[in-house]
Amino acid sequence: MKQEARMAGTGAPEGGPRHVAIIMDGNGRWAQKRGRPRLFGHHAGARRVRDIVASCPDLGVKYLTIFAFSTENWKRTQTEVAGLMSLFRRYIMKEMQEFVREDVRVRFIGDRFRLEPGLRKLMEETEKMTAHCARLNLTIALNYGGRDEVARAMRLLARDVAAGRLDPEAVDEQTLPRYLDTRVLPDPDLVIRTSGEARISNFLLWQSAYAEYEFIDTLWPDFTPEIFARLLAQYGARDRRFGAVGA
Ligand code: IPE
Ligand code: IPE
Ligand code: MG
């Protein structure tokens, strides 16, 4: 199989995905199975993020994008939403220095202006502090929704048209991505969703047009670097044709 070849100097499979995006789902069910509150599952889930981030460089993953909170997740109870926001604050505070040490550049996507100012400030600080880092590009989707992102991008684009900075006749497939939150990122090659749900729940709608998908039953708090490595190897065996005829 193709993925047996290894990139020189690393354990990374050749032809593996450069950008992996993960829908980290199943924290609530993981906690429920243990008779614990949902937030217990979210805390366990946050701990798994650290192992997966750490495993990326050796696996040849240059970009990792993780879905932490969707624009639809505000529909949850006030207790769960507040608990999650407090978890994000604590997580960022705790990991900030670690990201710098590990040479991880952190970015956030989503509508940050709906988040509380304290959290927003931590997000901005982390982005600034890690702006020079280059070993891994970690993007955290927080208050992110694909449709919301496209709508915000359209608003910016419309402003440029109204101000005479953009000719409507020049708008094509390359124009919109320049207004998206992900403007500096490549499209994801592989999107993984844990917990057995086979849907994308408004994640990276525009960007995933040609992504490969893996839906696995494992609940996010049980996800390990070994499972991650197996999915990356499976990706190496896929034939991405992008509409053309295979070799
Ligand atoms: C994913 O786990 C994390 C967030 C959406 C914040 P869930 O909380 O959706 O867990 P399940 O799907 O209820 O098990
Ligand atoms: C998607 O999971 C959002 C995140 C993982 C942050 P959800 O659990 O919110 O998605 P649905 O409601 O099952 O579609
Ligand atoms: Mg869920």
PDB file of C-alpha atoms and ligand atoms in Angstrom:
ATOM      1  CA  MET A   1       0.000   0.000   0.000  1.00  0.00           C
ATOM      2  CA  LYS A   2       1.028   3.558  -0.737  1.00  0.00           C
ATOM      3  CA  GLN A   3       1.310   4.650   2.882  1.00  0.00           C
ATOM      4  CA  GLU A   4       4.036   2.113   3.674  1.00  0.00           C
ATOM      5  CA  ALA A   5       6.597   4.604   2.344  1.00  0.00           C
ATOM      6  CA  ARG A   6       7.957   6.913   5.047  1.00  0.00           C
ATOM      7  CA  MET A   7       9.102  10.503   4.744  1.00  0.00           C
ATOM      8  CA  ALA A   8      12.841  10.742   5.367  1.00  0.00           C
ATOM      9  CA  GLY A   9      13.761  11.618   8.953  1.00  0.00           C
ATOM     10  CA  THR A  10      10.246  11.319  10.382  1.00  0.00           C
ATOM     11  CA  GLY A  11       7.821   8.545  11.157  1.00  0.00           C
ATOM     12  CA  ALA A  12       5.304  10.343   8.967  1.00  0.00           C
ATOM     13  CA  PRO A  13       3.556   8.358   6.256  1.00  0.00           C
ATOM     14  CA  GLU A  14       4.301   9.696   2.790  1.00  0.00           C
ATOM     15  CA  GLY A  15       1.277  11.133   1.024  1.00  0.00           C
ATOM     16  CA  GLY A  16      -0.504  11.709   4.320  1.00  0.00           C
ATOM     17  CA  PRO A  17      -2.874  14.646   4.765  1.00  0.00           C
ATOM     18  CA  ARG A  18      -1.299  18.053   5.306  1.00  0.00           C
ATOM     19  CA  HIS A  19      -4.431  19.557   6.850  1.00  0.00           C
ATOM     20  CA  VAL A  20      -6.663  17.498   9.132  1.00  0.00           C
ATOM     21  CA  ALA A  21      -9.871  18.898  10.615  1.00  0.00           C
ATOM     22  CA  ILE A  22     -11.615  17.162  13.512  1.00  0.00           C
ATOM     23  CA  ILE A  23     -15.199  17.354  14.750  1.00  0.00           C
ATOM     24  CA  MET A  24     -14.564  16.353  18.357  1.00  0.00           C
ATOM     25  CA  ASP A  25     -17.923  14.812  19.236  1.00  0.00           C
ATOM     26  CA  GLY A  26     -19.165  12.494  21.975  1.00  0.00           C
ATOM     27  CA  ASN A  27     -18.014  14.140  25.219  1.00  0.00           C
ATOM     28  CA  GLY A  28     -21.542  14.201  26.634  1.00  0.00           C
ATOM     29  CA  ARG A  29     -22.236  10.521  25.914  1.00  0.00           C
ATOM     30  CA  TRP A  30     -18.832   9.544  27.301  1.00  0.00           C
ATOM     31  CA  ALA A  31     -19.725  11.226  30.599  1.00  0.00           C
ATOM     32  CA  GLN A  32     -23.272   9.824  30.605  1.00  0.00           C
ATOM     33  CA  LYS A  33     -21.939   6.288  30.259  1.00  0.00           C
ATOM     34  CA  ARG A  34     -20.032   6.904  33.500  1.00  0.00           C
ATOM     35  CA  GLY A  35     -23.013   8.460  35.272  1.00  0.00           C
ATOM     36  CA  ARG A  36     -21.260  11.834  35.365  1.00  0.00           C
ATOM     37  CA  PRO A  37     -22.359  15.327  34.264  1.00  0.00           C
ATOM     38  CA  ARG A  38     -21.695  16.347  30.649  1.00  0.00           C
ATOM     39  CA  LEU A  39     -19.004  18.820  31.689  1.00  0.00           C
ATOM     40  CA  PHE A  40     -16.950  15.922  33.061  1.00  0.00           C
ATOM     41  CA  GLY A  41     -16.836  14.665  29.472  1.00  0.00           C
ATOM     42  CA  HIS A  42     -15.791  18.067  28.139  1.00  0.00           C
ATOM     43  CA  HIS A  43     -12.881  18.172  30.587  1.00  0.00           C
ATOM     44  CA  ALA A  44     -11.793  14.678  29.527  1.00  0.00           C
ATOM     45  CA  GLY A  45     -12.118  15.792  25.895  1.00  0.00           C
ATOM     46  CA  ALA A  46      -9.893  18.834  26.442  1.00  0.00           C
ATOM     47  CA  ARG A  47      -7.149  16.573  27.787  1.00  0.00           C
ATOM     48  CA  ARG A  48      -7.206  14.488  24.595  1.00  0.00           C
ATOM     49  CA  VAL A  49      -6.568  17.574  22.491  1.00  0.00           C
ATOM     50  CA  ARG A  50      -3.113  17.892  24.025  1.00  0.00           C
ATOM     51  CA  ASP A  51      -2.044  14.335  22.955  1.00  0.00           C
ATOM     52  CA  ILE A  52      -3.370  14.793  19.446  1.00  0.00           C
ATOM     53  CA  VAL A  53      -1.667  18.173  19.002  1.00  0.00           C
ATOM     54  CA  ALA A  54       1.600  16.676  20.261  1.00  0.00           C
ATOM     55  CA  SER A  55       1.369  13.775  17.806  1.00  0.00           C
ATOM     56  CA  CYS A  56       0.917  15.933  14.662  1.00  0.00           C
ATOM     57  CA  PRO A  57       4.532  16.825  13.763  1.00  0.00           C
ATOM     58  CA  ASP A  58       5.658  13.163  13.783  1.00  0.00           C
ATOM     59  CA  LEU A  59       2.641  12.177  11.710  1.00  0.00           C
ATOM     60  CA  GLY A  60       3.391  14.790   9.054  1.00  0.00           C
ATOM     61  CA  VAL A  61       0.316  16.890   9.834  1.00  0.00           C
ATOM     62  CA  LYS A  62       1.142  20.566   9.313  1.00  0.00           C
ATOM     63  CA  TYR A  63      -2.354  21.984   9.907  1.00  0.00           C
ATOM     64  CA  LEU A  64      -4.807  20.768  12.518  1.00  0.00           C
ATOM     65  CA  THR A  65      -8.232  22.390  12.841  1.00  0.00           C
ATOM     66  CA  ILE A  66     -10.512  21.391  15.701  1.00  0.00           C
ATOM     67  CA  PHE A  67     -14.190  22.136  16.244  1.00  0.00           C
ATOM     68  CA  ALA A  68     -14.616  23.225  19.869  1.00  0.00           C
ATOM     69  CA  PHE A  69     -17.929  25.124  19.898  1.00  0.00           C
ATOM     70  CA  SER A  70     -20.464  25.715  17.136  1.00  0.00           C
ATOM     71  CA  THR A  71     -22.778  28.658  16.496  1.00  0.00           C
ATOM     72  CA  GLU A  72     -25.570  26.166  17.301  1.00  0.00           C
ATOM     73  CA  ASN A  73     -24.120  25.071  20.648  1.00  0.00           C
ATOM     74  CA  TRP A  74     -25.606  28.167  22.361  1.00  0.00           C
ATOM     75  CA  LYS A  75     -28.875  26.156  22.348  1.00  0.00           C
ATOM     76  CA  ARG A  76     -27.533  24.018  25.219  1.00  0.00           C
ATOM     77  CA  THR A  77     -28.355  24.709  28.859  1.00  0.00           C
ATOM     78  CA  GLN A  78     -26.889  27.811  30.439  1.00  0.00           C
ATOM     79  CA  THR A  79     -24.908  25.559  32.817  1.00  0.00           C
ATOM     80  CA  GLU A  80     -23.260  23.647  29.972  1.00  0.00           C
ATOM     81  CA  VAL A  81     -22.495  26.779  27.921  1.00  0.00           C
ATOM     82  CA  ALA A  82     -21.017  28.615  30.921  1.00  0.00           C
ATOM     83  CA  GLY A  83     -19.014  25.513  31.873  1.00  0.00           C
ATOM     84  CA  LEU A  84     -17.627  25.249  28.347  1.00  0.00           C
ATOM     85  CA  MET A  85     -16.668  28.951  28.222  1.00  0.00           C
ATOM     86  CA  SER A  86     -14.874  28.620  31.536  1.00  0.00           C
ATOM     87  CA  LEU A  87     -13.144  25.454  30.274  1.00  0.00           C
ATOM     88  CA  PHE A  88     -11.940  27.320  27.148  1.00  0.00           C
ATOM     89  CA  ARG A  89     -10.536  30.145  29.288  1.00  0.00           C
ATOM     90  CA  ARG A  90      -8.711  27.733  31.582  1.00  0.00           C
ATOM     91  CA  TYR A  91      -7.500  25.594  28.694  1.00  0.00           C
ATOM     92  CA  ILE A  92      -6.025  28.552  26.800  1.00  0.00           C
ATOM     93  CA  MET A  93      -4.393  29.996  29.934  1.00  0.00           C
ATOM     94  CA  LYS A  94      -2.852  26.652  30.785  1.00  0.00           C
ATOM     95  CA  GLU A  95      -1.641  25.748  27.281  1.00  0.00           C
ATOM     96  CA  MET A  96      -0.445  29.156  26.055  1.00  0.00           C
ATOM     97  CA  GLN A  97       3.185  28.701  27.168  1.00  0.00           C
ATOM     98  CA  GLU A  98       3.175  25.084  26.049  1.00  0.00           C
ATOM     99  CA  PHE A  99       2.183  26.147  22.508  1.00  0.00           C
ATOM    100  CA  VAL A 100       5.135  28.545  22.378  1.00  0.00           C
ATOM    101  CA  ARG A 101       7.519  25.868  23.731  1.00  0.00           C
ATOM    102  CA  GLU A 102       6.220  23.323  21.227  1.00  0.00           C
ATOM    103  CA  ASP A 103       6.401  25.852  18.359  1.00  0.00           C
ATOM    104  CA  VAL A 104       2.653  25.647  17.649  1.00  0.00           C
ATOM    105  CA  ARG A 105       1.013  28.590  15.909  1.00  0.00           C
ATOM    106  CA  VAL A 106      -2.527  29.041  17.181  1.00  0.00           C
ATOM    107  CA  ARG A 107      -5.377  30.721  15.320  1.00  0.00           C
ATOM    108  CA  PHE A 108      -9.076  30.968  16.099  1.00  0.00           C
ATOM    109  CA  ILE A 109     -11.910  30.910  13.569  1.00  0.00           C
ATOM    110  CA  GLY A 110     -15.556  31.737  14.195  1.00  0.00           C
ATOM    111  CA  ASP A 111     -17.382  34.864  15.300  1.00  0.00           C
ATOM    112  CA  ARG A 112     -15.317  35.919  18.300  1.00  0.00           C
ATOM    113  CA  PHE A 113     -17.319  39.087  18.876  1.00  0.00           C
ATOM    114  CA  ARG A 114     -20.121  37.074  20.455  1.00  0.00           C
ATOM    115  CA  LEU A 115     -17.715  35.662  23.041  1.00  0.00           C
ATOM    116  CA  GLU A 116     -17.073  37.317  26.392  1.00  0.00           C
ATOM    117  CA  PRO A 117     -14.302  39.953  26.367  1.00  0.00           C
ATOM    118  CA  GLY A 118     -12.087  38.016  28.816  1.00  0.00           C
ATOM    119  CA  LEU A 119     -12.011  34.940  26.597  1.00  0.00           C
ATOM    120  CA  ARG A 120     -11.565  37.034  23.463  1.00  0.00           C
ATOM    121  CA  LYS A 121      -8.549  38.741  24.987  1.00  0.00           C
ATOM    122  CA  LEU A 122      -6.928  35.390  25.800  1.00  0.00           C
ATOM    123  CA  MET A 123      -7.540  34.242  22.234  1.00  0.00           C
ATOM    124  CA  GLU A 124      -5.914  37.375  20.813  1.00  0.00           C
ATOM    125  CA  GLU A 125      -2.954  37.079  23.186  1.00  0.00           C
ATOM    126  CA  THR A 126      -2.390  33.462  22.196  1.00  0.00           C
ATOM    127  CA  GLU A 127      -2.496  34.355  18.505  1.00  0.00           C
ATOM    128  CA  LYS A 128       0.060  37.135  19.037  1.00  0.00           C
ATOM    129  CA  MET A 129       2.333  35.066  21.291  1.00  0.00           C
ATOM    130  CA  THR A 130       2.492  32.182  18.822  1.00  0.00           C
ATOM    131  CA  ALA A 131       2.602  34.243  15.617  1.00  0.00           C
ATOM    132  CA  HIS A 132       6.248  33.278  15.045  1.00  0.00           C
ATOM    133  CA  CYS A 133       5.692  29.524  15.635  1.00  0.00           C
ATOM    134  CA  ALA A 134       5.873  27.175  12.666  1.00  0.00           C
ATOM    135  CA  ARG A 135       6.035  23.463  13.574  1.00  0.00           C
ATOM    136  CA  LEU A 136       2.250  23.063  13.588  1.00  0.00           C
ATOM    137  CA  ASN A 137      -0.646  25.350  12.658  1.00  0.00           C
ATOM    138  CA  LEU A 138      -3.419  24.718  15.165  1.00  0.00           C
ATOM    139  CA  THR A 139      -6.760  26.339  14.403  1.00  0.00           C
ATOM    140  CA  ILE A 140      -9.489  26.271  17.034  1.00  0.00           C
ATOM    141  CA  ALA A 141     -13.049  26.781  15.800  1.00  0.00           C
ATOM    142  CA  LEU A 142     -14.880  28.587  18.584  1.00  0.00           C
ATOM    143  CA  ASN A 143     -18.374  29.949  18.027  1.00  0.00           C
ATOM    144  CA  TYR A 144     -17.855  28.721  14.496  1.00  0.00           C
ATOM    145  CA  GLY A 145     -20.527  27.894  11.925  1.00  0.00           C
ATOM    146  CA  GLY A 146     -19.867  27.402   8.218  1.00  0.00           C
ATOM    147  CA  ARG A 147     -22.984  29.311   7.177  1.00  0.00           C
ATOM    148  CA  ASP A 148     -22.250  32.108   9.626  1.00  0.00           C
ATOM    149  CA  GLU A 149     -18.715  32.334   8.260  1.00  0.00           C
ATOM    150  CA  VAL A 150     -19.942  32.565   4.658  1.00  0.00           C
ATOM    151  CA  ALA A 151     -22.554  35.181   5.641  1.00  0.00           C
ATOM    152  CA  ARG A 152     -19.918  37.309   7.415  1.00  0.00           C
ATOM    153  CA  ALA A 153     -17.615  36.935   4.415  1.00  0.00           C
ATOM    154  CA  MET A 154     -20.420  38.050   2.077  1.00  0.00           C
ATOM    155  CA  ARG A 155     -20.988  41.119   4.232  1.00  0.00           C
ATOM    156  CA  LEU A 156     -17.316  42.114   3.889  1.00  0.00           C
ATOM    157  CA  LEU A 157     -17.368  41.390   0.179  1.00  0.00           C
ATOM    158  CA  ALA A 158     -20.541  43.456  -0.311  1.00  0.00           C
ATOM    159  CA  ARG A 159     -18.905  46.351   1.545  1.00  0.00           C
ATOM    160  CA  ASP A 160     -15.946  46.241  -0.828  1.00  0.00           C
ATOM    161  CA  VAL A 161     -18.295  46.249  -3.824  1.00  0.00           C
ATOM    162  CA  ALA A 162     -20.319  49.155  -2.387  1.00  0.00           C
ATOM    163  CA  ALA A 163     -17.114  51.113  -1.739  1.00  0.00           C
ATOM    164  CA  GLY A 164     -15.923  50.524  -5.300  1.00  0.00           C
ATOM    165  CA  ARG A 165     -12.959  48.397  -4.185  1.00  0.00           C
ATOM    166  CA  LEU A 166     -14.249  45.233  -5.852  1.00  0.00           C
ATOM    167  CA  ASP A 167     -15.763  44.787  -9.306  1.00  0.00           C
ATOM    168  CA  PRO A 168     -18.786  42.421  -9.064  1.00  0.00           C
ATOM    169  CA  GLU A 169     -17.899  41.008 -12.493  1.00  0.00           C
ATOM    170  CA  ALA A 170     -14.518  39.919 -11.109  1.00  0.00           C
ATOM    171  CA  VAL A 171     -16.062  37.765  -8.349  1.00  0.00           C
ATOM    172  CA  ASP A 172     -15.195  34.095  -8.870  1.00  0.00           C
ATOM    173  CA  GLU A 173     -14.289  30.963  -6.850  1.00  0.00           C
ATOM    174  CA  GLN A 174     -11.069  32.573  -5.693  1.00  0.00           C
ATOM    175  CA  THR A 175     -12.759  35.702  -4.333  1.00  0.00           C
ATOM    176  CA  LEU A 176     -14.898  34.382  -1.476  1.00  0.00           C
ATOM    177  CA  PRO A 177     -12.133  32.370   0.271  1.00  0.00           C
ATOM    178  CA  ARG A 178     -10.201  35.622   0.689  1.00  0.00           C
ATOM    179  CA  TYR A 179     -12.983  36.876   2.981  1.00  0.00           C
ATOM    180  CA  LEU A 180     -13.409  33.692   5.030  1.00  0.00           C
ATOM    181  CA  ASP A 181     -11.942  33.263   8.548  1.00  0.00           C
ATOM    182  CA  THR A 182      -9.724  30.550   7.048  1.00  0.00           C
ATOM    183  CA  ARG A 183      -8.218  32.869   4.409  1.00  0.00           C
ATOM    184  CA  VAL A 184      -4.622  31.954   5.316  1.00  0.00           C
ATOM    185  CA  LEU A 185      -5.215  28.190   5.615  1.00  0.00           C
ATOM    186  CA  PRO A 186      -5.165  25.506   2.935  1.00  0.00           C
ATOM    187  CA  ASP A 187      -8.382  23.478   2.506  1.00  0.00           C
ATOM    188  CA  PRO A 188      -8.651  20.426   4.761  1.00  0.00           C
ATOM    189  CA  ASP A 189      -7.552  17.154   3.140  1.00  0.00           C
ATOM    190  CA  LEU A 190      -9.202  14.947   5.732  1.00  0.00           C
ATOM    191  CA  VAL A 191     -12.134  15.612   8.075  1.00  0.00           C
ATOM    192  CA  ILE A 192     -12.596  13.219  10.994  1.00  0.00           C
ATOM    193  CA  ARG A 193     -15.742  13.016  13.107  1.00  0.00           C
ATOM    194  CA  THR A 194     -15.861  10.924  16.255  1.00  0.00           C
ATOM    195  CA  SER A 195     -18.890   9.472  18.094  1.00  0.00           C
ATOM    196  CA  GLY A 196     -20.640   7.692  15.228  1.00  0.00           C
ATOM    197  CA  GLU A 197     -22.627  10.621  13.814  1.00  0.00           C
ATOM    198  CA  ALA A 198     -22.277  10.835  10.035  1.00  0.00           C
ATOM    199  CA  ARG A 199     -22.927  14.547   9.508  1.00  0.00           C
ATOM    200  CA  ILE A 200     -20.825  17.669   9.312  1.00  0.00           C
ATOM    201  CA  SER A 201     -22.914  19.959  11.553  1.00  0.00           C
ATOM    202  CA  ASN A 202     -22.028  23.193   9.754  1.00  0.00           C
ATOM    203  CA  PHE A 203     -18.241  22.669   9.858  1.00  0.00           C
ATOM    204  CA  LEU A 204     -15.984  24.151   7.125  1.00  0.00           C
ATOM    205  CA  LEU A 205     -18.721  23.963   4.472  1.00  0.00           C
ATOM    206  CA  TRP A 206     -16.922  25.855   1.720  1.00  0.00           C
ATOM    207  CA  GLN A 207     -13.462  24.529   2.545  1.00  0.00           C
ATOM    208  CA  SER A 208     -14.382  20.820   2.645  1.00  0.00           C
ATOM    209  CA  ALA A 209     -15.759  20.625  -0.905  1.00  0.00           C
ATOM    210  CA  TYR A 210     -13.149  17.981  -1.778  1.00  0.00           C
ATOM    211  CA  ALA A 211     -12.074  16.744   1.647  1.00  0.00           C
ATOM    212  CA  GLU A 212     -11.987  13.043   2.454  1.00  0.00           C
ATOM    213  CA  TYR A 213     -14.168  12.047   5.432  1.00  0.00           C
ATOM    214  CA  GLU A 214     -13.736   9.530   8.237  1.00  0.00           C
ATOM    215  CA  PHE A 215     -16.653   8.907  10.586  1.00  0.00           C
ATOM    216  CA  ILE A 216     -15.638   6.702  13.488  1.00  0.00           C
ATOM    217  CA  ASP A 217     -17.577   5.338  16.464  1.00  0.00           C
ATOM    218  CA  THR A 218     -14.974   6.223  19.118  1.00  0.00           C
ATOM    219  CA  LEU A 219     -16.165   8.963  21.486  1.00  0.00           C
ATOM    220  CA  TRP A 220     -13.810  11.952  21.524  1.00  0.00           C
ATOM    221  CA  PRO A 221     -12.435  11.390  25.075  1.00  0.00           C
ATOM    222  CA  ASP A 222     -11.370   7.882  23.956  1.00  0.00           C
ATOM    223  CA  PHE A 223      -9.589   9.116  20.813  1.00  0.00           C
ATOM    224  CA  THR A 224      -5.842   8.366  20.871  1.00  0.00           C
ATOM    225  CA  PRO A 225      -2.758   9.165  18.762  1.00  0.00           C
ATOM    226  CA  GLU A 226      -2.816   5.469  17.689  1.00  0.00           C
ATOM    227  CA  ILE A 227      -6.332   5.780  16.271  1.00  0.00           C
ATOM    228  CA  PHE A 228      -5.294   9.072  14.664  1.00  0.00           C
ATOM    229  CA  ALA A 229      -2.254   7.424  13.031  1.00  0.00           C
ATOM    230  CA  ARG A 230      -4.448   4.605  11.672  1.00  0.00           C
ATOM    231  CA  LEU A 231      -6.870   7.073  10.067  1.00  0.00           C
ATOM    232  CA  LEU A 232      -3.978   8.975   8.487  1.00  0.00           C
ATOM    233  CA  ALA A 233      -2.609   5.728   7.052  1.00  0.00           C
ATOM    234  CA  GLN A 234      -6.039   4.890   5.596  1.00  0.00           C
ATOM    235  CA  TYR A 235      -6.092   8.322   3.981  1.00  0.00           C
ATOM    236  CA  GLY A 236      -2.802   7.493   2.242  1.00  0.00           C
ATOM    237  CA  ALA A 237      -4.525   4.627   0.423  1.00  0.00           C
ATOM    238  CA  ARG A 238      -7.323   6.788  -0.989  1.00  0.00           C
ATOM    239  CA  ASP A 239      -7.495   7.958  -4.566  1.00  0.00           C
ATOM    240  CA  ARG A 240      -8.410  11.661  -4.690  1.00  0.00           C
ATOM    241  CA  ARG A 241      -9.566  12.430  -8.194  1.00  0.00           C
ATOM    242  CA  PHE A 242     -11.047  15.950  -7.845  1.00  0.00           C
ATOM    243  CA  GLY A 243     -13.448  15.203 -10.662  1.00  0.00           C
ATOM    244  CA  ALA A 244     -10.831  13.900 -13.083  1.00  0.00           C
ATOM    245  CA  VAL A 245     -10.319  10.320 -14.189  1.00  0.00           C
ATOM    246  CA  GLY A 246      -7.983   8.255 -11.938  1.00  0.00           C
ATOM    247  CA  ALA A 247      -4.489   7.303 -13.063  1.00  0.00           C
TER     248      ALA A 247
HETATM  249  C1  IPE B   1     -18.754  17.602  21.512  1.00  0.00           C
HETATM  250  O1  IPE B   1     -19.344  16.720  22.410  1.00  0.00           O
HETATM  251  C2  IPE B   1     -18.276  18.865  22.182  1.00  0.00           C
HETATM  252  C3  IPE B   1     -19.117  20.064  21.931  1.00  0.00           C
HETATM  253  C4  IPE B   1     -20.101  20.118  21.075  1.00  0.00           C
HETATM  254  C5  IPE B   1     -18.811  21.245  22.707  1.00  0.00           C
HETATM  255  P1  IPE B   1     -20.909  16.758  22.712  1.00  0.00           P
HETATM  256  O2  IPE B   1     -21.126  17.638  23.891  1.00  0.00           O
HETATM  257  O3  IPE B   1     -21.669  17.128  21.513  1.00  0.00           O
HETATM  258  O4  IPE B   1     -21.181  15.252  23.125  1.00  0.00           O
HETATM  259  P2  IPE B   1     -22.458  14.389  22.757  1.00  0.00           P
HETATM  260  O5  IPE B   1     -22.620  14.447  21.280  1.00  0.00           O
HETATM  261  O6  IPE B   1     -23.622  14.992  23.468  1.00  0.00           O
HETATM  262  O7  IPE B   1     -22.128  13.018  23.255  1.00  0.00           O
HETATM  263  C1  IPE B   2     -20.613  19.568  16.499  1.00  0.00           C
HETATM  264  O1  IPE B   2     -21.114  18.681  17.446  1.00  0.00           O
HETATM  265  C2  IPE B   2     -19.930  20.720  17.163  1.00  0.00           C
HETATM  266  C3  IPE B   2     -18.689  20.421  17.874  1.00  0.00           C
HETATM  267  C4  IPE B   2     -18.074  19.272  17.915  1.00  0.00           C
HETATM  268  C5  IPE B   2     -18.109  21.540  18.573  1.00  0.00           C
HETATM  269  P1  IPE B   2     -22.636  18.738  17.948  1.00  0.00           P
HETATM  270  O2  IPE B   2     -22.778  17.646  18.947  1.00  0.00           O
HETATM  271  O3  IPE B   2     -22.970  20.112  18.405  1.00  0.00           O
HETATM  272  O4  IPE B   2     -23.438  18.449  16.613  1.00  0.00           O
HETATM  273  P2  IPE B   2     -24.909  17.845  16.417  1.00  0.00           P
HETATM  274  O5  IPE B   2     -25.840  18.669  17.239  1.00  0.00           O
HETATM  275  O6  IPE B   2     -24.866  16.432  16.891  1.00  0.00           O
HETATM  276  O7  IPE B   2     -25.153  17.932  14.951  1.00  0.00           O
HETATM  277 MG    MG B   3     -22.499  16.053  20.017  1.00  0.00          MG
END
